[in-house]
PDB file of N, CA, C and O in Angstrom:
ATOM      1  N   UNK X   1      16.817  19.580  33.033  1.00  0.00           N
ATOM      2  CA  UNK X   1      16.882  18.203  33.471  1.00  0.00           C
ATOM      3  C   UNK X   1      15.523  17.813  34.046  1.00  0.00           C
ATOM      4  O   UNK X   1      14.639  18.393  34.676  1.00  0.00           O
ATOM      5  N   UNK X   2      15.745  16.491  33.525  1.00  0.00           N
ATOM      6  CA  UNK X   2      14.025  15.890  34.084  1.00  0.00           C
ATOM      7  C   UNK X   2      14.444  15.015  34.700  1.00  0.00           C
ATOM      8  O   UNK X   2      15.470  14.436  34.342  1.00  0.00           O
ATOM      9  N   UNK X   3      13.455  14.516  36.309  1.00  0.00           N
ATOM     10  CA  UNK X   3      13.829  13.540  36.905  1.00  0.00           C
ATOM     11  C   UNK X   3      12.730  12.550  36.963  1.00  0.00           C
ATOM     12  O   UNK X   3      11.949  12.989  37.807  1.00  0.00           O
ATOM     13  N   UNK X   4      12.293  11.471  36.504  1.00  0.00           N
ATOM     14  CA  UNK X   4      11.826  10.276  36.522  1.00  0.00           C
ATOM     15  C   UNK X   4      11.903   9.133  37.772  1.00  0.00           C
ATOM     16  O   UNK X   4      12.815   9.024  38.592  1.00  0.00           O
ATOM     17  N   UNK X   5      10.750   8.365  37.680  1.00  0.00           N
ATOM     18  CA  UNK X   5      10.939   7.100  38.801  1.00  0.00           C
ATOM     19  C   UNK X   5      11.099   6.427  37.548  1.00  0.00           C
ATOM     20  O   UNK X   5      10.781   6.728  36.397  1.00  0.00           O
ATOM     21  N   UNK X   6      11.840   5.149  38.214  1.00  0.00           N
ATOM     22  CA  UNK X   6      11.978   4.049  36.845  1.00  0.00           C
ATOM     23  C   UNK X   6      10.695   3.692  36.592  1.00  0.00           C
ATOM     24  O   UNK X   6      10.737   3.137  35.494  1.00  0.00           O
ATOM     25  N   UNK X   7       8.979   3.698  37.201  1.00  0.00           N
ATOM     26  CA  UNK X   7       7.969   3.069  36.821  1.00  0.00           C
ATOM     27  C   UNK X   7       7.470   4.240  35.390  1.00  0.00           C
ATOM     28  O   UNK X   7       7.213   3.918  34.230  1.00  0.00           O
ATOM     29  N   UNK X   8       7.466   6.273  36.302  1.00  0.00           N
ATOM     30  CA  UNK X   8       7.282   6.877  34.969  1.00  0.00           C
ATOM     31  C   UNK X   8       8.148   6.608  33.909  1.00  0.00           C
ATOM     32  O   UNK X   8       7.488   6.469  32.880  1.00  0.00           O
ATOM     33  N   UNK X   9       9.347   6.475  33.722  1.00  0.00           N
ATOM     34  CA  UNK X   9      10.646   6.112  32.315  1.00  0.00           C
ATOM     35  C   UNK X   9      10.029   4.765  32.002  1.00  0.00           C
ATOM     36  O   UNK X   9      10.060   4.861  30.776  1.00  0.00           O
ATOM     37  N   UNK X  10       9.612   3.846  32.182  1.00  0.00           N
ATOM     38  CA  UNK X  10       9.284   2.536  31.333  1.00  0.00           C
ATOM     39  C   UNK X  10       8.049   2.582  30.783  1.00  0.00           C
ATOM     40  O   UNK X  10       7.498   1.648  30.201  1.00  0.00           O
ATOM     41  N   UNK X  11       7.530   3.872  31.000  1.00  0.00           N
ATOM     42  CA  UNK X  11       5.877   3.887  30.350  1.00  0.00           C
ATOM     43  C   UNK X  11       6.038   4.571  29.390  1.00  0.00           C
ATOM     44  O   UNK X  11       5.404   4.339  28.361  1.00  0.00           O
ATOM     45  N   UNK X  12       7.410   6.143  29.526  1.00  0.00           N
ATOM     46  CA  UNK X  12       7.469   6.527  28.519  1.00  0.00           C
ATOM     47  C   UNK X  12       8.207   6.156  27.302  1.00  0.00           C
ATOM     48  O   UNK X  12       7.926   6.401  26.129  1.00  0.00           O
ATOM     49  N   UNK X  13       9.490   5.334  27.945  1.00  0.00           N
ATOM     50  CA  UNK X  13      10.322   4.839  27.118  1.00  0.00           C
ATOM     51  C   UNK X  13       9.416   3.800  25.849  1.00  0.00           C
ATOM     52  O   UNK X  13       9.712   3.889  24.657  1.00  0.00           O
ATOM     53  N   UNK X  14       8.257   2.807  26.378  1.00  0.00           N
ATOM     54  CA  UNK X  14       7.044   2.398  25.770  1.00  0.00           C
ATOM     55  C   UNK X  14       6.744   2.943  24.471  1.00  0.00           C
ATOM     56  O   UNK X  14       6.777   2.450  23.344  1.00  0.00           O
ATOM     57  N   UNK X  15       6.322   4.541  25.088  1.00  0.00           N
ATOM     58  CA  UNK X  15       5.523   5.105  24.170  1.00  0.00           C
ATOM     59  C   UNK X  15       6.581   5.322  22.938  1.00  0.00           C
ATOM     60  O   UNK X  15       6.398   4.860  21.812  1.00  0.00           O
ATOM     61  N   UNK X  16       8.068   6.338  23.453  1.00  0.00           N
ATOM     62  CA  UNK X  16       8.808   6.378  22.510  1.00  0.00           C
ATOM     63  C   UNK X  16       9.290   5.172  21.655  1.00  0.00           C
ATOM     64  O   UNK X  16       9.459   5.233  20.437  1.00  0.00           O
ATOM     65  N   UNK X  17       9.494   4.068  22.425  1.00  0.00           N
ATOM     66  CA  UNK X  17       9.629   3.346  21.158  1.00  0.00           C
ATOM     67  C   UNK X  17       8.824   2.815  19.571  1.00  0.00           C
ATOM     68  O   UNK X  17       9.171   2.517  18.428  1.00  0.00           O
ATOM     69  N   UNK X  18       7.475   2.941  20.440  1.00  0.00           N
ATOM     70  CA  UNK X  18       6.137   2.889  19.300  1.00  0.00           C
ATOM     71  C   UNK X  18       5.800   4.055  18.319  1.00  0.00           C
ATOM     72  O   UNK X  18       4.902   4.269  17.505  1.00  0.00           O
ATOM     73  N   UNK X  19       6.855   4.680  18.727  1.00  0.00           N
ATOM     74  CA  UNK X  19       6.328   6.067  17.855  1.00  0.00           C
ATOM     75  C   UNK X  19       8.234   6.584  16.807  1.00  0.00           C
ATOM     76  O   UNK X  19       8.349   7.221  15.760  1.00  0.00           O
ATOM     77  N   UNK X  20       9.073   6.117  17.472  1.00  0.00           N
ATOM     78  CA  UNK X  20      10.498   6.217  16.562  1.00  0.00           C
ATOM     79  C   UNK X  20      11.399   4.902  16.504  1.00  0.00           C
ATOM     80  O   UNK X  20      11.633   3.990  17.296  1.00  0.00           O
ATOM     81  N   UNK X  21      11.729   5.164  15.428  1.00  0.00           N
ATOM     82  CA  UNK X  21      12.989   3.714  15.368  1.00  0.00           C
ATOM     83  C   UNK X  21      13.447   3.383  16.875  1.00  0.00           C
ATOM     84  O   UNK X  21      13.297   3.858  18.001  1.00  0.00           O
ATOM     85  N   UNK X  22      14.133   2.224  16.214  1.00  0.00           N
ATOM     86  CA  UNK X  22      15.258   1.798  17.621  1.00  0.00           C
ATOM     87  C   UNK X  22      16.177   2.515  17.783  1.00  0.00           C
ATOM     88  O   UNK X  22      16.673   2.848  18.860  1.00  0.00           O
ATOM     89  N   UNK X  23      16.589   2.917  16.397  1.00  0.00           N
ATOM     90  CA  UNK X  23      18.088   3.921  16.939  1.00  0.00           C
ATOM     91  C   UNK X  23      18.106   4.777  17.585  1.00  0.00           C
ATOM     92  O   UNK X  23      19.080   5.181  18.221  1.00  0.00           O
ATOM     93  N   UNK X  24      16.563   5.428  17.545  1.00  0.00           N
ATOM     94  CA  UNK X  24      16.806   7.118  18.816  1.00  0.00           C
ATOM     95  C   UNK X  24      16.200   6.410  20.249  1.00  0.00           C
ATOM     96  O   UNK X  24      15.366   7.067  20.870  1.00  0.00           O
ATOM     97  N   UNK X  25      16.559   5.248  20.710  1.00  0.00           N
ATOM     98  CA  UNK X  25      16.363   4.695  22.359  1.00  0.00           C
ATOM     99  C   UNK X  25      17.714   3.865  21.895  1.00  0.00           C
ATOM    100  O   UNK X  25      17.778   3.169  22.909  1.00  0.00           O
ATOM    101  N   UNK X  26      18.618   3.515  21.259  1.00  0.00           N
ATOM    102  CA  UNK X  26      20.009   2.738  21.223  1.00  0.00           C
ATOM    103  C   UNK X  26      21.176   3.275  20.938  1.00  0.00           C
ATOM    104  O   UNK X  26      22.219   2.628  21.042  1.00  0.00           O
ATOM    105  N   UNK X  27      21.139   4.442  20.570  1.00  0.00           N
ATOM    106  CA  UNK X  27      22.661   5.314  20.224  1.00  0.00           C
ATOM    107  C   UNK X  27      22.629   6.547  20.789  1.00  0.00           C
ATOM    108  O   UNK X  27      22.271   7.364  19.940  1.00  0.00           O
ATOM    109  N   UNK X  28      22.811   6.970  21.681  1.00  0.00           N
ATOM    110  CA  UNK X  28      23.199   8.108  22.516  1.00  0.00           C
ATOM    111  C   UNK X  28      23.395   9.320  21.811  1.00  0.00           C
ATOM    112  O   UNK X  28      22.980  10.356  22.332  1.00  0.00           O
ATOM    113  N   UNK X  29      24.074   9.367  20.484  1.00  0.00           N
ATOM    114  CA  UNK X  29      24.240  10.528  19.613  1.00  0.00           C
ATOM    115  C   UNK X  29      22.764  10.748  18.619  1.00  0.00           C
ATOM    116  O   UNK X  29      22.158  11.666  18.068  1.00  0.00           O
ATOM    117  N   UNK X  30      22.700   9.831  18.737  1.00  0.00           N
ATOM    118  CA  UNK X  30      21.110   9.814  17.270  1.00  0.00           C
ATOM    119  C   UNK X  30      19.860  10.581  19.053  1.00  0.00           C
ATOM    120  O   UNK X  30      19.197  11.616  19.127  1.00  0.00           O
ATOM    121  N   UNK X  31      20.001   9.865  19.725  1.00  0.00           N
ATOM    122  CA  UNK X  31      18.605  10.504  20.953  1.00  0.00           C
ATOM    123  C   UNK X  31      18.946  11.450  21.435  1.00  0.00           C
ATOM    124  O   UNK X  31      18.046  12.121  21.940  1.00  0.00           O
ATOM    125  N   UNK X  32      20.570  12.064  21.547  1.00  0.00           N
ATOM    126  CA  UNK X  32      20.436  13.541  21.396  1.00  0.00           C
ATOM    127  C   UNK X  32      20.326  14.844  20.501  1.00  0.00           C
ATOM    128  O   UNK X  32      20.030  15.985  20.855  1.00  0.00           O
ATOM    129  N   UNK X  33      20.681  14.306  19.103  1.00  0.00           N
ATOM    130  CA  UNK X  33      20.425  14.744  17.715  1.00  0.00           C
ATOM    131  C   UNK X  33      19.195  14.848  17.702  1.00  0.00           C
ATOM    132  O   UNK X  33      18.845  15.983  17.378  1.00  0.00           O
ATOM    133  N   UNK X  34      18.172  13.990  17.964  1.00  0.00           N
ATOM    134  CA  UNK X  34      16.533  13.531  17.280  1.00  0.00           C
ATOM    135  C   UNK X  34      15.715  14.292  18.849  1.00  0.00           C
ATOM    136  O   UNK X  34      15.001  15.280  19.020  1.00  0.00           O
ATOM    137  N   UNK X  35      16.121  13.526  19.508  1.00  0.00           N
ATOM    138  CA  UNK X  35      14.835  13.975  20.734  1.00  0.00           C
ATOM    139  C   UNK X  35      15.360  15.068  21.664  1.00  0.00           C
ATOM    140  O   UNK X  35      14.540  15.753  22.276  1.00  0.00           O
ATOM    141  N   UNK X  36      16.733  15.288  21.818  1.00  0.00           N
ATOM    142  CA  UNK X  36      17.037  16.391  22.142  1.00  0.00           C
ATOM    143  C   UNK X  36      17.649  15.894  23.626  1.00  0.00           C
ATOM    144  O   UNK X  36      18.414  16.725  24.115  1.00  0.00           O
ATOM    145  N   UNK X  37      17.480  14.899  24.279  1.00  0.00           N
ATOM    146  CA  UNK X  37      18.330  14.610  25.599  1.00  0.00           C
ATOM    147  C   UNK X  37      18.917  13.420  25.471  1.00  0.00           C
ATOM    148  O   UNK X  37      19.024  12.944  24.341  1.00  0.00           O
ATOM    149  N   UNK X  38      19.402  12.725  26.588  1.00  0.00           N
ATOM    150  CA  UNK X  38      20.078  11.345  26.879  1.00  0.00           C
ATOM    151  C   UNK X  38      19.644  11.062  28.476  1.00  0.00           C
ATOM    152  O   UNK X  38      19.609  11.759  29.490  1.00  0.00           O
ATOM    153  N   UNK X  39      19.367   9.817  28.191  1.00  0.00           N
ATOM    154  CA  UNK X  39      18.689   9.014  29.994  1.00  0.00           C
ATOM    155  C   UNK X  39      20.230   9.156  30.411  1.00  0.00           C
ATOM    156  O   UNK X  39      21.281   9.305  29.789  1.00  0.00           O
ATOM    157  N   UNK X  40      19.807   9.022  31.982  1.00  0.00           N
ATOM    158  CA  UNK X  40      21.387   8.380  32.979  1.00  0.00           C
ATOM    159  C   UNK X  40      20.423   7.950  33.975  1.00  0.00           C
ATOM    160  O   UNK X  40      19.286   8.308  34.281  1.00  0.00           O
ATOM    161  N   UNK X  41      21.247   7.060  34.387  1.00  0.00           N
ATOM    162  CA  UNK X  41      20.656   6.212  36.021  1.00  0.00           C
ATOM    163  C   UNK X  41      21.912   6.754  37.053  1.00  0.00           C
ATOM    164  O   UNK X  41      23.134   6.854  37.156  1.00  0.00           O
ATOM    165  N   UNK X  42      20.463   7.049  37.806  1.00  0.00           N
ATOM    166  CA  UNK X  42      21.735   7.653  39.153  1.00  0.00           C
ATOM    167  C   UNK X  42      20.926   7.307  40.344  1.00  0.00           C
ATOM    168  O   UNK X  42      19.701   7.432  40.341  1.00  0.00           O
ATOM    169  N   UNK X  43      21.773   6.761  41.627  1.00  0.00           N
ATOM    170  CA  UNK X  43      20.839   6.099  42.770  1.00  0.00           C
ATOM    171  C   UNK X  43      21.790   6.896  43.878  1.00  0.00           C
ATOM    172  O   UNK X  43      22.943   7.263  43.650  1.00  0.00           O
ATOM    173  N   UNK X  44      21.037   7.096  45.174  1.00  0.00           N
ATOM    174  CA  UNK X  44      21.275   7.056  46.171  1.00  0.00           C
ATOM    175  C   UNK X  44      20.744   6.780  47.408  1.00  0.00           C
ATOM    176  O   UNK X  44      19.633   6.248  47.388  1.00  0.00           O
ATOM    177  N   UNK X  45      21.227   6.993  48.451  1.00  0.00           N
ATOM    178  CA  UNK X  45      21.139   5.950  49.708  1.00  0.00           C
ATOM    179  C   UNK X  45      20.053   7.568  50.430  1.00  0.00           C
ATOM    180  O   UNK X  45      20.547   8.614  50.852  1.00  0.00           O
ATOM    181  N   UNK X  46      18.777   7.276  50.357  1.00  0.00           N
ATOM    182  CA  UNK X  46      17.824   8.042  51.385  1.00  0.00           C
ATOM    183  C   UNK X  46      17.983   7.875  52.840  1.00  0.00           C
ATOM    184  O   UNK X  46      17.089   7.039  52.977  1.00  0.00           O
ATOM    185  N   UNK X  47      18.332   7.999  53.733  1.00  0.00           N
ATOM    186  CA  UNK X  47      18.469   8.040  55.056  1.00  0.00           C
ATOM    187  C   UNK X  47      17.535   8.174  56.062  1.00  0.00           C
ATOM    188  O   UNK X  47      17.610   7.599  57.148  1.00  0.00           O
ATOM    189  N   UNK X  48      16.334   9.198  55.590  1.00  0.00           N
ATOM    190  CA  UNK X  48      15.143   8.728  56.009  1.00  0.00           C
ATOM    191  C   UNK X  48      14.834   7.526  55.903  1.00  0.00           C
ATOM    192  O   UNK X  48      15.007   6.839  56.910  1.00  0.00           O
ATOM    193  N   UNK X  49      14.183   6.753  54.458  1.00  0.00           N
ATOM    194  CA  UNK X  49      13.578   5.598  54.732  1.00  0.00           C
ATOM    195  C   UNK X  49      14.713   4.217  54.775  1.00  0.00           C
ATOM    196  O   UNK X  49      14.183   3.116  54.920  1.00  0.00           O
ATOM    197  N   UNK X  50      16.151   4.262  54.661  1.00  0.00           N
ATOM    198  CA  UNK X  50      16.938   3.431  54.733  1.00  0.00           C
ATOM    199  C   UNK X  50      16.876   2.529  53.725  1.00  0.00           C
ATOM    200  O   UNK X  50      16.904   1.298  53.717  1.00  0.00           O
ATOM    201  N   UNK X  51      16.779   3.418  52.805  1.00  0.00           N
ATOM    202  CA  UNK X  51      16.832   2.458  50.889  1.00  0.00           C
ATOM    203  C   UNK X  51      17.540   3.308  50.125  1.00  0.00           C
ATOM    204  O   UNK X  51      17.946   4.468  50.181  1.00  0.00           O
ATOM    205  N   UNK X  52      17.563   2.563  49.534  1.00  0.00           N
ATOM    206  CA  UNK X  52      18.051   2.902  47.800  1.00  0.00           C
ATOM    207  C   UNK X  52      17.490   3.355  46.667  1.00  0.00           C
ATOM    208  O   UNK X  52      17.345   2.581  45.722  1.00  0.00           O
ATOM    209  N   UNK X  53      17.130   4.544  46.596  1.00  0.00           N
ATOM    210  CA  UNK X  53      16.621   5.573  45.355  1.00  0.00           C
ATOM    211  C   UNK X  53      16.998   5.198  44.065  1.00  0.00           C
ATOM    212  O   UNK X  53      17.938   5.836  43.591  1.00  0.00           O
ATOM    213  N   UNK X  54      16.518   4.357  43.409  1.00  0.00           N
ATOM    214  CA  UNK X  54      16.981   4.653  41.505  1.00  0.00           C
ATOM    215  C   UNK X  54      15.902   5.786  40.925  1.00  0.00           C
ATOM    216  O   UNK X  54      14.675   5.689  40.949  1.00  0.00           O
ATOM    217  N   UNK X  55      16.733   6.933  40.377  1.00  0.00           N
ATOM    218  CA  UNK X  55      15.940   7.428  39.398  1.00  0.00           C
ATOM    219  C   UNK X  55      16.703   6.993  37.537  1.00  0.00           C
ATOM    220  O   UNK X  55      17.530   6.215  37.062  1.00  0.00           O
ATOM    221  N   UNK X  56      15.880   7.942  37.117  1.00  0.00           N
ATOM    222  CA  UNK X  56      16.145   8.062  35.671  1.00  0.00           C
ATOM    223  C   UNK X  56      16.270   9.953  35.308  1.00  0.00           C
ATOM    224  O   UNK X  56      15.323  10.664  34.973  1.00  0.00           O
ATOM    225  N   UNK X  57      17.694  10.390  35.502  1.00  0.00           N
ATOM    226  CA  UNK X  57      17.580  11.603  34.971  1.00  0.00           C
ATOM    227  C   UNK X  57      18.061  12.064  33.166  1.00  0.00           C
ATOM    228  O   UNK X  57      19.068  11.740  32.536  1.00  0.00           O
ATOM    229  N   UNK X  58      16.762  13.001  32.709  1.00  0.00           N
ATOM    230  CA  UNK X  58      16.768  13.180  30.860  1.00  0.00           C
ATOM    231  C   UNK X  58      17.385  14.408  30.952  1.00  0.00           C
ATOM    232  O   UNK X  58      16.771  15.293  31.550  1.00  0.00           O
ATOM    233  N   UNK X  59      18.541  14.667  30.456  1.00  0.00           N
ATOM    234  CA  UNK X  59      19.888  15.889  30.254  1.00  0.00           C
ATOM    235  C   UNK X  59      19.774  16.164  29.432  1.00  0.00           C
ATOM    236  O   UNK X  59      20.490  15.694  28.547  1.00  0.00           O
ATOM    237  N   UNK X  60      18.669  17.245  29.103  1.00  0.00           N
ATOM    238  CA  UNK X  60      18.397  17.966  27.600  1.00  0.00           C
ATOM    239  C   UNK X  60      19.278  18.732  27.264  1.00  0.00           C
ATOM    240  O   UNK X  60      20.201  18.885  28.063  1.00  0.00           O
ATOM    241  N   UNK X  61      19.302  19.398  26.114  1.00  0.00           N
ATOM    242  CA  UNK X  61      19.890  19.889  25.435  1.00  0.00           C
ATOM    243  C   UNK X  61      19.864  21.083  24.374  1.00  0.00           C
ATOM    244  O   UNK X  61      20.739  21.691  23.757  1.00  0.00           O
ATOM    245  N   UNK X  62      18.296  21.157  24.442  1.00  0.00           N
ATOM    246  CA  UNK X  62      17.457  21.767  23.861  1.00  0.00           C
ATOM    247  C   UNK X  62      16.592  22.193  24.227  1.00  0.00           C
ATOM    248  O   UNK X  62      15.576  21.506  24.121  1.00  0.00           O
ATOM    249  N   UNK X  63      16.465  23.639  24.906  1.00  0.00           N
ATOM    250  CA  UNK X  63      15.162  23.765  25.267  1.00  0.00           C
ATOM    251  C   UNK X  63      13.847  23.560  24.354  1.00  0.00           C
ATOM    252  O   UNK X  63      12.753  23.335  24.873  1.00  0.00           O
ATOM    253  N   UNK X  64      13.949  23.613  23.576  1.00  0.00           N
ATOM    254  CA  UNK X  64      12.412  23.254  22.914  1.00  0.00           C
ATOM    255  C   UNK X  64      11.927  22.197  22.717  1.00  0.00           C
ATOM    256  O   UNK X  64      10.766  21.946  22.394  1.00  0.00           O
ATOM    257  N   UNK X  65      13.076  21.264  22.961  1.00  0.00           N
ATOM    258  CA  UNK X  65      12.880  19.443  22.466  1.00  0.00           C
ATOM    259  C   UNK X  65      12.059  19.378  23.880  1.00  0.00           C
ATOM    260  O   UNK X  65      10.976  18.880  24.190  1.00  0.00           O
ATOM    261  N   UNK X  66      12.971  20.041  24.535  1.00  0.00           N
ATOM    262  CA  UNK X  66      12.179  19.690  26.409  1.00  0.00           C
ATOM    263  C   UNK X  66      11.178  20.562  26.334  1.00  0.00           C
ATOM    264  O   UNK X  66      10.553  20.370  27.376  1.00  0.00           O
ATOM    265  N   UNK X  67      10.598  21.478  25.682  1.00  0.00           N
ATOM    266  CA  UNK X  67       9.303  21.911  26.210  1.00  0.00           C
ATOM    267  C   UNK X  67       8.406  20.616  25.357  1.00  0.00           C
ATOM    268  O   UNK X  67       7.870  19.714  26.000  1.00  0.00           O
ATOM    269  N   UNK X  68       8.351  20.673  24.090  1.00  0.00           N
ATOM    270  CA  UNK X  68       8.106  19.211  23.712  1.00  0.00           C
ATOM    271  C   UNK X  68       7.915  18.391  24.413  1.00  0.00           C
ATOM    272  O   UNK X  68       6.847  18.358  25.023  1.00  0.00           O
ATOM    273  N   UNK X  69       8.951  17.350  24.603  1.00  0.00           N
ATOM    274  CA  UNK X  69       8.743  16.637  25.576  1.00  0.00           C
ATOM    275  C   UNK X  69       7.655  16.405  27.077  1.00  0.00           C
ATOM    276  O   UNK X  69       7.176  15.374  27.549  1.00  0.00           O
ATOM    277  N   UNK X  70       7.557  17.774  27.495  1.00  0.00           N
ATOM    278  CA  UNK X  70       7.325  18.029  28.560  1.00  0.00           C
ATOM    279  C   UNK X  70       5.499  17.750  28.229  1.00  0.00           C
ATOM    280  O   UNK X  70       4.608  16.970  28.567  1.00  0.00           O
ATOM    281  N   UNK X  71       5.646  18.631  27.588  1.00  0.00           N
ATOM    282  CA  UNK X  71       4.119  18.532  26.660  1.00  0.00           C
ATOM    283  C   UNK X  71       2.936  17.259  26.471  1.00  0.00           C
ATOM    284  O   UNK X  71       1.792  16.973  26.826  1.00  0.00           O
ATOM    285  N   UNK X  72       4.483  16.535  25.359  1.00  0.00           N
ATOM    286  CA  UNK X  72       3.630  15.137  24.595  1.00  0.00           C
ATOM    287  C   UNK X  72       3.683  14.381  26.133  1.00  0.00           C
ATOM    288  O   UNK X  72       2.581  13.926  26.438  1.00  0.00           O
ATOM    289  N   UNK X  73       4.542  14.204  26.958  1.00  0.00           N
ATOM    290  CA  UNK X  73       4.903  13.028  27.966  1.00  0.00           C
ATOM    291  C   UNK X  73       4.398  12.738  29.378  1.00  0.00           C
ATOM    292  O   UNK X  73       4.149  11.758  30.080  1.00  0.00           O
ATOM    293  N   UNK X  74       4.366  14.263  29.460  1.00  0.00           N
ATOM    294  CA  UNK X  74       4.503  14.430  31.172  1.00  0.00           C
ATOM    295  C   UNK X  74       3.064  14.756  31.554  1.00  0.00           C
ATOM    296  O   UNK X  74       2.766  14.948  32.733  1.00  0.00           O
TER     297      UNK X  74
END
């Protein structure tokens, strides 16, 4: 699992779209078939700074898609 701020996920989500169809960022079965994970949004309440955390966590599936990934993206 990879954890993202929503500013890193909209730069990469960017790149992936310029580089594969729409269908592997619009069908959940084709972006885990093709790229090997699926986004989720998950937030919580920090208590230190008294906000609201959105991340973006990528639930691979594949280790090699994610070393990939890790590679071309990160």
């Amino acid at each position: 699992m990879i954890i993202l701020t929503e500013k890193q996920w909209a730069k990469i989500h960017t790149l992936i779209a310029q580089e594969f169809p729409p269908s592997y960022l619009l069908i959940r079965e084709v972006q885990r078939r093709e790229l090997g994970f699926t986004p989720r949004r998950h937030s919580y309440y920090d208590t230190v700074s008294y906000r609201w955390i959105e991340e973006i966590c990528l639930d691979f599936y594949d280790e090699g898609k994610e070393t990939w990934f890790r590679l071309k993206y990160l």
